[in-house]
Structures are given as C-alpha cells and as structure tokens.
Amino acid sequence: MNFSLSENQQMIIGTVRDFAEKHIRPNVMEWDESQTFPVEVFKKLGDTGLMGVLVPEEYGGAGLGYFEYVSVISEIAKVCGSIGLSLAAHNSLCTGHILAFGSDEQKRRWLPKLASAEWIGAWGLTEANTGSDALGMNTTAVLEGDYYVVNGSKNWITHGKSGNIAVVMVRTGEKGDSKGISALVIEKGTTGFAHGKKENKLGMRASETTELIFDNCLVPKENLLGKEGEGFKQAMYVLDGGRISIAALALGMAKGAMNAAVNYSKQRYQFGQPISSFQGISFKIADMATEIEAAELLIMQAADLKNRGAEVTRIAAMAKYYASEVCVRTATEAVQIFGGYGYTKDFPVEKFYRDSKLCTIGEGTSEIQKIVIAREVLK
C-alpha cells in the first residue's frame, strides 16, 4: 500500500490547515465556554466543499476519497475536536447514509443541500435506554396510508437542534429483530418533530448534542431509505465508515496535543535546561509519537480498504479502538508535561484532555469495538 500523499492531497491539507488557523483557532475557547455551535463556520466549510467530501460532484460534493477525508478531519481536529466531530458526523452519518442507500431521486433531493451546508445533517440511532443495544429501541414507525407515524425519542444526537434534516432509525417490526428496523429521513419542520434538551458536556462542547422527540410525527413514505426492515443493516454499514472518521478525529487531537507538548517541553526550562532534555519527558514524547504513528497506519489501511470497496469492519473497529485510546493517553501525558499549566484553560492541552474521552465512547465504545474485532477474528 502506498500512503504517500499526492500533490492534490497535499494542497487539500494545506487549504484545511489555513482554514482552521483563520476561522477556528481564534474562537476555540469562546465556543467551548459558551457551548456555541458555530453554524457560520460550517457554512464556510460548505463553500470549500468540505461538508460533502465523499459526495460525488454530480450531487454537489467534492467527489474525494477516504484518504482525503481522514486528512480533512484530522487537520481540523488538531485545532478543535468539537468542529472535527461535527464535520465527521455530518459527512459520515447523515450524508453518508443517504449517499450509500438513497435512491437517485433522494440523493438529488438532499445531497446538494448537505454538501453545500445549506442544510446541516443529524443521524439518530441511540435512545435513552438503548445505547449499545440498538435492537432494543423503542421509537416506532407505523405506516398509515402515505405516511409513517413516528413516536419515541433519540438521545445524544449531534446537531439535534440546529440540524435541518435527520436520518433516523425506527422500529417497524418486533423489538430485538434486526430486520424490524428501518431508516427514515425526517426534515426539520415536519409535523410532530422537535428537539429536546441540549446536553451540558465535559468536552466537545461546541459540537451540539440534543434529544430528538417524535410525537405522532408524520413522515412521507417516500422518505424511507432502501426497503422497510433494512435499517439496522444500513446503520451497521454506516458506522463502519463513521468509525474511520472518529479514528481520524482522535488522530488529529492526539497530534495536536503532542505538538503542544513538544513545543512546550522545548521552551520550559528547569535546572538550567529545557525539560525535553530530561529522560522522563523525552520518553513520554517517544511513546506518544510511536502510538500516533501506529494509529495513523491503521487508519490509512482502513481508508484504503474503504476506497477499494473491500470489507472494512475489522480494520475500522481496530482503527477506532486504538486511535481513540491513544488519543486519551496522549492528551493525559500532554497535561502531565505541562504540569500545573496543563490544568488551566490558558493552554490547549486542557481542552484536548476533555475532548479526547468522547472518542472512546461515541459511535461504539471501546468495549463494543473489542466485541466487533473479536467476532471478526474468531468467525
């Protein structure tokens, strides 16, 4: 496998890096403190084509592949994990689900608006009492004439309040039946569709997270993605790609935390020399660098498989599991290198420390990734 970047890929990375420095870095802590979801930034990202990285040009997207996609996510995440997370959720989940399973008419109806960020996308699988146990969902959809009547709620939904459109998994059959779940596209303003409370989170505070509420919500039957009963299978496929994006998110934050720690260790003097010259500090940096390199290789392997349309479940789970755990370890050690300063909001590693933990939980916990990996290895 050749993971060297082409001239075009290098240009894309440079463009994203410049965008992050200009439009994101100056506002990172303000957005974090106020829990502001900066919609205007995503509109600007839409102007650059980054809200539809994988969407073909015929549907208004950039028409790029997974190498470019993971590079975009990780470059943004080096500066702000929240913006990287929202970018990943919009691209991989909502947009990615419609791209993978929508009819041509559905793609032409929704993808151009998503790729341009005219509309922000959300995706709903998790419920209050059914996190990893997705087959136990309680949100139901009953077909009555030309409409599905949807009742229930979804939790931990990225862009649940500000999103203009959501792909939602609903139960159309028996609870516990993998063929009893379907995927519906529900637009903002649909009768009976509302958002609930916004979560007050430890980290990723500029990435909006809310409930979705359905009270006799009337969804046109033509908004069904694929066939009735295919929703769970579709969701698992979408999550495979989503796990690569979360791995890229973790990679970017790990790199951001390590870069901050390296720079600080060269500038901070104790006992007449930079602390980077002390073995205790240099060994921490060596471990960071090695684990980040290994995580990136796993992610690039997953991206290569995805580009080729090959089976990616095992490698995507490995990449997500390993990169997210590396991200937490790197952020933790970065705080340690900064010492007391690392515990304050005046330095960037404090935010990386808080943001990193989400990567071991969202889109399947580390424990779920181990189940997936073991199942794939043992089958």
C-alpha positions as a Python dict, from the first residue, in 0.01 Angstrom:
ca = {
    (1, 'M'): (0, 0, 0),
    (2, 'N'): (128, 344, -93),
    (3, 'F'): (16, 605, 161),
    (4, 'S'): (227, 888, 23),
    (5, 'L'): (19, 1198, -44),
    (6, 'S'): (-36, 1324, -395),
    (7, 'E'): (17, 1688, -484),
    (8, 'N'): (-361, 1739, -481),
    (9, 'Q'): (-394, 1579, -137),
    (10, 'Q'): (-116, 1799, -1),
    (11, 'M'): (-294, 2103, -142),
    (12, 'I'): (-620, 1999, 28),
    (13, 'I'): (-442, 1955, 362),
    (14, 'G'): (-283, 2298, 324),
    (15, 'T'): (-621, 2454, 249),
    (16, 'V'): (-781, 2289, 553),
    (17, 'R'): (-490, 2389, 776),
    (18, 'D'): (-517, 2752, 666),
    (19, 'F'): (-895, 2745, 718),
    (20, 'A'): (-857, 2607, 1071),
    (21, 'E'): (-599, 2868, 1167),
    (22, 'K'): (-806, 3156, 1028),
    (23, 'H'): (-1164, 3061, 1112),
    (24, 'I'): (-1141, 2818, 1404),
    (25, 'R'): (-839, 2867, 1630),
    (26, 'P'): (-918, 3228, 1734),
    (27, 'N'): (-1259, 3122, 1868),
    (28, 'V'): (-1196, 2775, 2013),
    (29, 'M'): (-1218, 2857, 2381),
    (30, 'E'): (-1502, 3107, 2342),
    (31, 'W'): (-1715, 2844, 2168),
    (32, 'D'): (-1616, 2584, 2425),
    (33, 'E'): (-1700, 2800, 2726),
    (34, 'S'): (-2038, 2912, 2587),
    (35, 'Q'): (-2122, 2577, 2422),
    (36, 'T'): (-2179, 2765, 2097),
    (37, 'F'): (-2235, 2557, 1785),
    (38, 'P'): (-2086, 2789, 1519),
    (39, 'V'): (-2318, 2726, 1224),
    (40, 'E'): (-2149, 3003, 1024),
    (41, 'V'): (-1819, 2810, 1027),
    (42, 'F'): (-1990, 2506, 875),
    (43, 'K'): (-2144, 2726, 606),
    (44, 'K'): (-1789, 2839, 520),
    (45, 'L'): (-1673, 2477, 521),
    (46, 'G'): (-1959, 2408, 280),
    (47, 'D'): (-1824, 2677, 48),
    (48, 'T'): (-1493, 2487, 34),
    (49, 'G'): (-1662, 2153, -40),
    (50, 'L'): (-1569, 2000, 295),
    (51, 'M'): (-1926, 1931, 403),
    (52, 'G'): (-1957, 1683, 119),
    (53, 'V'): (-1607, 1539, 97),
    (54, 'L'): (-1720, 1195, -23),
    (55, 'V'): (-2026, 1312, -219),
    (56, 'P'): (-1983, 1281, -598),
    (57, 'E'): (-1965, 1605, -794),
    (58, 'E'): (-2294, 1526, -969),
    (59, 'Y'): (-2468, 1572, -632),
    (60, 'G'): (-2277, 1888, -546),
    (61, 'G'): (-1996, 1732, -343),
    (62, 'A'): (-1617, 1734, -365),
    (63, 'G'): (-1602, 1379, -502),
    (64, 'L'): (-1296, 1285, -297),
    (65, 'G'): (-1193, 958, -132),
    (66, 'Y'): (-1122, 836, 219),
    (67, 'F'): (-755, 938, 223),
    (68, 'E'): (-860, 1298, 169),
    (69, 'Y'): (-1147, 1260, 413),
    (70, 'V'): (-940, 1137, 707),
    (71, 'S'): (-682, 1409, 635),
    (72, 'V'): (-952, 1677, 646),
    (73, 'I'): (-1096, 1552, 975),
    (74, 'S'): (-758, 1513, 1145),
    (75, 'E'): (-634, 1858, 1034),
    (76, 'I'): (-946, 2025, 1177),
    (77, 'A'): (-921, 1816, 1497),
    (78, 'K'): (-562, 1930, 1555),
    (79, 'V'): (-714, 2270, 1627),
    (80, 'C'): (-1058, 2184, 1767),
    (81, 'G'): (-1207, 1843, 1835),
    (82, 'S'): (-1561, 1982, 1851),
    (83, 'I'): (-1553, 2116, 1497),
    (84, 'G'): (-1387, 1796, 1376),
    (85, 'L'): (-1658, 1589, 1544),
    (86, 'S'): (-1944, 1783, 1388),
    (87, 'L'): (-1776, 1773, 1048),
    (88, 'A'): (-1737, 1396, 1080),
    (89, 'A'): (-2095, 1339, 1196),
    (90, 'H'): (-2239, 1547, 912),
    (91, 'N'): (-2025, 1378, 644),
    (92, 'S'): (-2014, 1017, 762),
    (93, 'L'): (-2351, 964, 925),
    (94, 'C'): (-2635, 1171, 780),
    (95, 'T'): (-2483, 1250, 441),
    (96, 'G'): (-2306, 914, 420),
    (97, 'H'): (-2625, 720, 492),
    (98, 'I'): (-2821, 896, 217),
    (99, 'L'): (-2527, 859, -22),
    (100, 'A'): (-2500, 485, 44),
    (101, 'F'): (-2868, 388, 49),
    (102, 'G'): (-3075, 666, -102),
    (103, 'S'): (-3239, 637, -442),
    (104, 'D'): (-3115, 867, -716),
    (105, 'E'): (-3419, 1091, -659),
    (106, 'Q'): (-3347, 1105, -284),
    (107, 'K'): (-2981, 1182, -345),
    (108, 'R'): (-3068, 1467, -583),
    (109, 'R'): (-3322, 1597, -333),
    (110, 'W'): (-3099, 1608, -25),
    (111, 'L'): (-2728, 1567, -101),
    (112, 'P'): (-2668, 1906, -273),
    (113, 'K'): (-2811, 2086, 31),
    (114, 'L'): (-2598, 1879, 268),
    (115, 'A'): (-2278, 1906, 63),
    (116, 'S'): (-2308, 2285, 46),
    (117, 'A'): (-2404, 2315, 417),
    (118, 'E'): (-2728, 2485, 317),
    (119, 'W'): (-2859, 2214, 546),
    (120, 'I'): (-2682, 2064, 849),
    (121, 'G'): (-2738, 1691, 896),
    (122, 'A'): (-2812, 1474, 1201),
    (123, 'W'): (-2834, 1095, 1249),
    (124, 'G'): (-3033, 912, 1512),
    (125, 'L'): (-2981, 559, 1643),
    (126, 'T'): (-2919, 584, 2020),
    (127, 'E'): (-3200, 613, 2274),
    (128, 'A'): (-3206, 680, 2649),
    (129, 'N'): (-3236, 311, 2738),
    (130, 'T'): (-3075, 159, 2428),
    (131, 'G'): (-2718, 267, 2372),
    (132, 'S'): (-2510, -25, 2252),
    (133, 'D'): (-2827, -240, 2249),
    (134, 'A'): (-2966, -80, 1934),
    (135, 'L'): (-3206, -367, 1863),
    (136, 'G'): (-3394, -279, 2181),
    (137, 'M'): (-3502, 62, 2050),
    (138, 'N'): (-3847, 188, 2142),
    (139, 'T'): (-3901, 451, 1872),
    (140, 'T'): (-4166, 313, 1639),
    (141, 'A'): (-4293, 396, 1291),
    (142, 'V'): (-4632, 269, 1171),
    (143, 'L'): (-4730, 309, 807),
    (144, 'E'): (-5074, 468, 773),
    (145, 'G'): (-5161, 548, 415),
    (146, 'D'): (-4892, 771, 263),
    (147, 'Y'): (-4720, 848, 594),
    (148, 'Y'): (-4521, 676, 867),
    (149, 'V'): (-4641, 783, 1211),
    (150, 'V'): (-4331, 801, 1430),
    (151, 'N'): (-4334, 805, 1811),
    (152, 'G'): (-4044, 799, 2056),
    (153, 'S'): (-3716, 981, 2110),
    (154, 'K'): (-3345, 966, 2034),
    (155, 'N'): (-3057, 1072, 2260),
    (156, 'W'): (-2703, 1204, 2211),
    (157, 'I'): (-2783, 1340, 1865),
    (158, 'T'): (-2520, 1563, 1711),
    (159, 'H'): (-2691, 1869, 1557),
    (160, 'G'): (-3027, 1764, 1701),
    (161, 'K'): (-3133, 2127, 1747),
    (162, 'S'): (-2960, 2309, 1462),
    (163, 'G'): (-2984, 2031, 1205),
    (164, 'N'): (-3220, 2073, 911),
    (165, 'I'): (-3252, 1704, 835),
    (166, 'A'): (-3202, 1376, 1021),
    (167, 'V'): (-3168, 1012, 921),
    (168, 'V'): (-3346, 824, 1199),
    (169, 'M'): (-3358, 453, 1274),
    (170, 'V'): (-3709, 344, 1378),
    (171, 'R'): (-3872, 16, 1472),
    (172, 'T'): (-4113, -108, 1206),
    (173, 'G'): (-4116, -469, 1331),
    (174, 'E'): (-4065, -666, 1650),
    (175, 'K'): (-3825, -544, 1919),
    (176, 'G'): (-3496, -734, 1906),
    (177, 'D'): (-3541, -829, 1538),
    (178, 'S'): (-3258, -698, 1322),
    (179, 'K'): (-3499, -694, 1029),
    (180, 'G'): (-3752, -493, 1228),
    (181, 'I'): (-3571, -160, 1192),
    (182, 'S'): (-3599, 90, 909),
    (183, 'A'): (-3431, 422, 822),
    (184, 'L'): (-3637, 735, 762),
    (185, 'V'): (-3524, 1081, 652),
    (186, 'I'): (-3704, 1346, 854),
    (187, 'E'): (-3682, 1715, 768),
    (188, 'K'): (-3697, 1999, 1017),
    (189, 'G'): (-4047, 2141, 1036),
    (190, 'T'): (-4213, 1802, 990),
    (191, 'T'): (-4532, 1774, 1197),
    (192, 'G'): (-4458, 1616, 1536),
    (193, 'F'): (-4077, 1651, 1507),
    (194, 'A'): (-3893, 1852, 1774),
    (195, 'H'): (-3566, 1865, 1965),
    (196, 'G'): (-3528, 1820, 2339),
    (197, 'K'): (-3271, 1940, 2587),
    (198, 'K'): (-2916, 2026, 2491),
    (199, 'E'): (-2659, 1823, 2685),
    (200, 'N'): (-2411, 2006, 2909),
    (201, 'K'): (-2098, 1808, 2830),
    (202, 'L'): (-1749, 1760, 2972),
    (203, 'G'): (-1586, 1811, 2633),
    (204, 'M'): (-1672, 1859, 2266),
    (205, 'R'): (-1882, 2147, 2393),
    (206, 'A'): (-1903, 2335, 2064),
    (207, 'S'): (-2049, 2028, 1895),
    (208, 'E'): (-2421, 2042, 1966),
    (209, 'T'): (-2579, 1735, 2127),
    (210, 'T'): (-2953, 1712, 2199),
    (211, 'E'): (-3254, 1483, 2214),
    (212, 'L'): (-3486, 1428, 1918),
    (213, 'I'): (-3854, 1389, 2002),
    (214, 'F'): (-4125, 1235, 1783),
    (215, 'D'): (-4490, 1285, 1881),
    (216, 'N'): (-4716, 1138, 1613),
    (217, 'C'): (-4457, 1265, 1366),
    (218, 'L'): (-4582, 1231, 1008),
    (219, 'V'): (-4308, 1125, 767),
    (220, 'P'): (-4389, 1074, 396),
    (221, 'K'): (-4338, 711, 298),
    (222, 'E'): (-4112, 819, 12),
    (223, 'N'): (-3859, 927, 281),
    (224, 'L'): (-3783, 561, 357),
    (225, 'L'): (-3421, 477, 269),
    (226, 'G'): (-3399, 146, 89),
    (227, 'K'): (-3663, -105, 193),
    (228, 'E'): (-3851, -149, 517),
    (229, 'G'): (-3654, -370, 756),
    (230, 'E'): (-3311, -277, 615),
    (231, 'G'): (-3235, 0, 864),
    (232, 'F'): (-3020, -196, 1108),
    (233, 'K'): (-2803, -342, 833),
    (234, 'Q'): (-2767, 4, 683),
    (235, 'A'): (-2675, 156, 1020),
    (236, 'M'): (-2401, -101, 1079),
    (237, 'Y'): (-2255, -25, 737),
    (238, 'V'): (-2267, 349, 804),
    (239, 'L'): (-2099, 300, 1141),
    (240, 'D'): (-1809, 118, 975),
    (241, 'G'): (-1731, 435, 781),
    (242, 'G'): (-1813, 651, 1080),
    (243, 'R'): (-1559, 467, 1291),
    (244, 'I'): (-1287, 559, 1045),
    (245, 'S'): (-1385, 924, 1082),
    (246, 'I'): (-1380, 904, 1463),
    (247, 'A'): (-1039, 739, 1441),
    (248, 'A'): (-925, 1032, 1224),
    (249, 'L'): (-1075, 1272, 1477),
    (250, 'A'): (-881, 1102, 1757),
    (251, 'L'): (-564, 1106, 1547),
    (252, 'G'): (-592, 1479, 1488),
    (253, 'M'): (-647, 1559, 1854),
    (254, 'A'): (-357, 1333, 1955),
    (255, 'K'): (-130, 1512, 1709),
    (256, 'G'): (-250, 1849, 1836),
    (257, 'A'): (-183, 1752, 2197),
    (258, 'M'): (159, 1606, 2115),
    (259, 'N'): (264, 1912, 1912),
    (260, 'A'): (168, 2138, 2202),
    (261, 'A'): (358, 1920, 2448),
    (262, 'V'): (670, 1903, 2228),
    (263, 'N'): (678, 2280, 2180),
    (264, 'Y'): (626, 2345, 2549),
    (265, 'S'): (894, 2094, 2651),
    (266, 'K'): (1148, 2283, 2442),
    (267, 'Q'): (1052, 2620, 2588),
    (268, 'R'): (1009, 2525, 2954),
    (269, 'Y'): (1341, 2539, 3143),
    (270, 'Q'): (1410, 2371, 3475),
    (271, 'F'): (1750, 2326, 3640),
    (272, 'G'): (1905, 2532, 3360),
    (273, 'Q'): (1786, 2322, 3067),
    (274, 'P'): (1470, 2255, 2864),
    (275, 'I'): (1258, 1982, 3016),
    (276, 'S'): (1270, 1799, 2680),
    (277, 'S'): (1628, 1704, 2768),
    (278, 'F'): (1510, 1503, 3067),
    (279, 'Q'): (1463, 1134, 3002),
    (280, 'G'): (1130, 1123, 3187),
    (281, 'I'): (983, 1379, 2946),
    (282, 'S'): (1154, 1256, 2629),
    (283, 'F'): (1029, 900, 2689),
    (284, 'K'): (672, 1030, 2716),
    (285, 'I'): (714, 1203, 2381),
    (286, 'A'): (866, 889, 2229),
    (287, 'D'): (564, 684, 2340),
    (288, 'M'): (324, 947, 2203),
    (289, 'A'): (496, 960, 1866),
    (290, 'T'): (512, 582, 1829),
    (291, 'E'): (148, 522, 1919),
    (292, 'I'): (29, 806, 1694),
    (293, 'E'): (227, 663, 1404),
    (294, 'A'): (77, 318, 1459),
    (295, 'A'): (-274, 462, 1485),
    (296, 'E'): (-229, 654, 1161),
    (297, 'L'): (-116, 341, 977),
    (298, 'L'): (-428, 155, 1092),
    (299, 'I'): (-648, 446, 982),
    (300, 'M'): (-483, 468, 642),
    (301, 'Q'): (-525, 92, 595),
    (302, 'A'): (-895, 127, 675),
    (303, 'A'): (-923, 421, 434),
    (304, 'D'): (-751, 218, 161),
    (305, 'L'): (-993, -72, 209),
    (306, 'K'): (-1289, 167, 206),
    (307, 'N'): (-1169, 330, -116),
    (308, 'R'): (-1146, -13, -279),
    (309, 'G'): (-1489, -120, -160),
    (310, 'A'): (-1337, -405, 41),
    (311, 'E'): (-1457, -546, 375),
    (312, 'V'): (-1363, -291, 639),
    (313, 'T'): (-1548, -388, 958),
    (314, 'R'): (-1250, -542, 1143),
    (315, 'I'): (-990, -280, 1049),
    (316, 'A'): (-1232, 11, 1104),
    (317, 'A'): (-1307, -117, 1455),
    (318, 'M'): (-936, -166, 1524),
    (319, 'A'): (-854, 184, 1397),
    (320, 'K'): (-1130, 344, 1602),
    (321, 'Y'): (-1047, 148, 1917),
    (322, 'Y'): (-672, 202, 1903),
    (323, 'A'): (-671, 564, 1786),
    (324, 'S'): (-925, 671, 2047),
    (325, 'E'): (-732, 510, 2332),
    (326, 'V'): (-407, 660, 2200),
    (327, 'C'): (-577, 1000, 2192),
    (328, 'V'): (-673, 976, 2559),
    (329, 'R'): (-325, 858, 2662),
    (330, 'T'): (-155, 1131, 2459),
    (331, 'A'): (-376, 1407, 2596),
    (332, 'T'): (-321, 1280, 2951),
    (333, 'E'): (57, 1278, 2911),
    (334, 'A'): (48, 1619, 2744),
    (335, 'V'): (-121, 1763, 3052),
    (336, 'Q'): (145, 1595, 3266),
    (337, 'I'): (425, 1752, 3061),
    (338, 'F'): (265, 2096, 3100),
    (339, 'G'): (237, 2039, 3473),
    (340, 'G'): (19, 2294, 3653),
    (341, 'Y'): (-20, 2499, 3337),
    (342, 'G'): (-173, 2197, 3166),
    (343, 'Y'): (-456, 2207, 3416),
    (344, 'T'): (-560, 2558, 3313),
    (345, 'K'): (-769, 2680, 3021),
    (346, 'D'): (-489, 2917, 2915),
    (347, 'F'): (-311, 2630, 2742),
    (348, 'P'): (-456, 2398, 2473),
    (349, 'V'): (-391, 2058, 2630),
    (350, 'E'): (-664, 2103, 2891),
    (351, 'K'): (-924, 2105, 2614),
    (352, 'F'): (-765, 1811, 2429),
    (353, 'Y'): (-780, 1622, 2761),
    (354, 'R'): (-1155, 1684, 2799),
    (355, 'D'): (-1241, 1631, 2432),
    (356, 'S'): (-1040, 1312, 2390),
    (357, 'K'): (-1262, 1094, 2609),
    (358, 'L'): (-1557, 1117, 2374),
    (359, 'C'): (-1364, 919, 2113),
    (360, 'T'): (-1366, 609, 2336),
    (361, 'I'): (-1745, 634, 2375),
    (362, 'G'): (-1909, 778, 2061),
    (363, 'E'): (-2003, 557, 1764),
    (364, 'G'): (-1944, 248, 1971),
    (365, 'T'): (-1747, 230, 2295),
    (366, 'S'): (-1401, 78, 2312),
    (367, 'E'): (-1565, -230, 2464),
    (368, 'I'): (-1801, -260, 2166),
    (369, 'Q'): (-1506, -227, 1929),
    (370, 'K'): (-1339, -519, 2108),
    (371, 'I'): (-1653, -727, 2062),
    (372, 'V'): (-1659, -644, 1691),
    (373, 'I'): (-1286, -717, 1649),
    (374, 'A'): (-1305, -1047, 1838),
    (375, 'R'): (-1614, -1157, 1644),
    (376, 'E'): (-1439, -1083, 1314),
    (377, 'V'): (-1117, -1261, 1418),
    (378, 'L'): (-1296, -1568, 1553),
    (379, 'K'): (-1556, -1623, 1283),
}
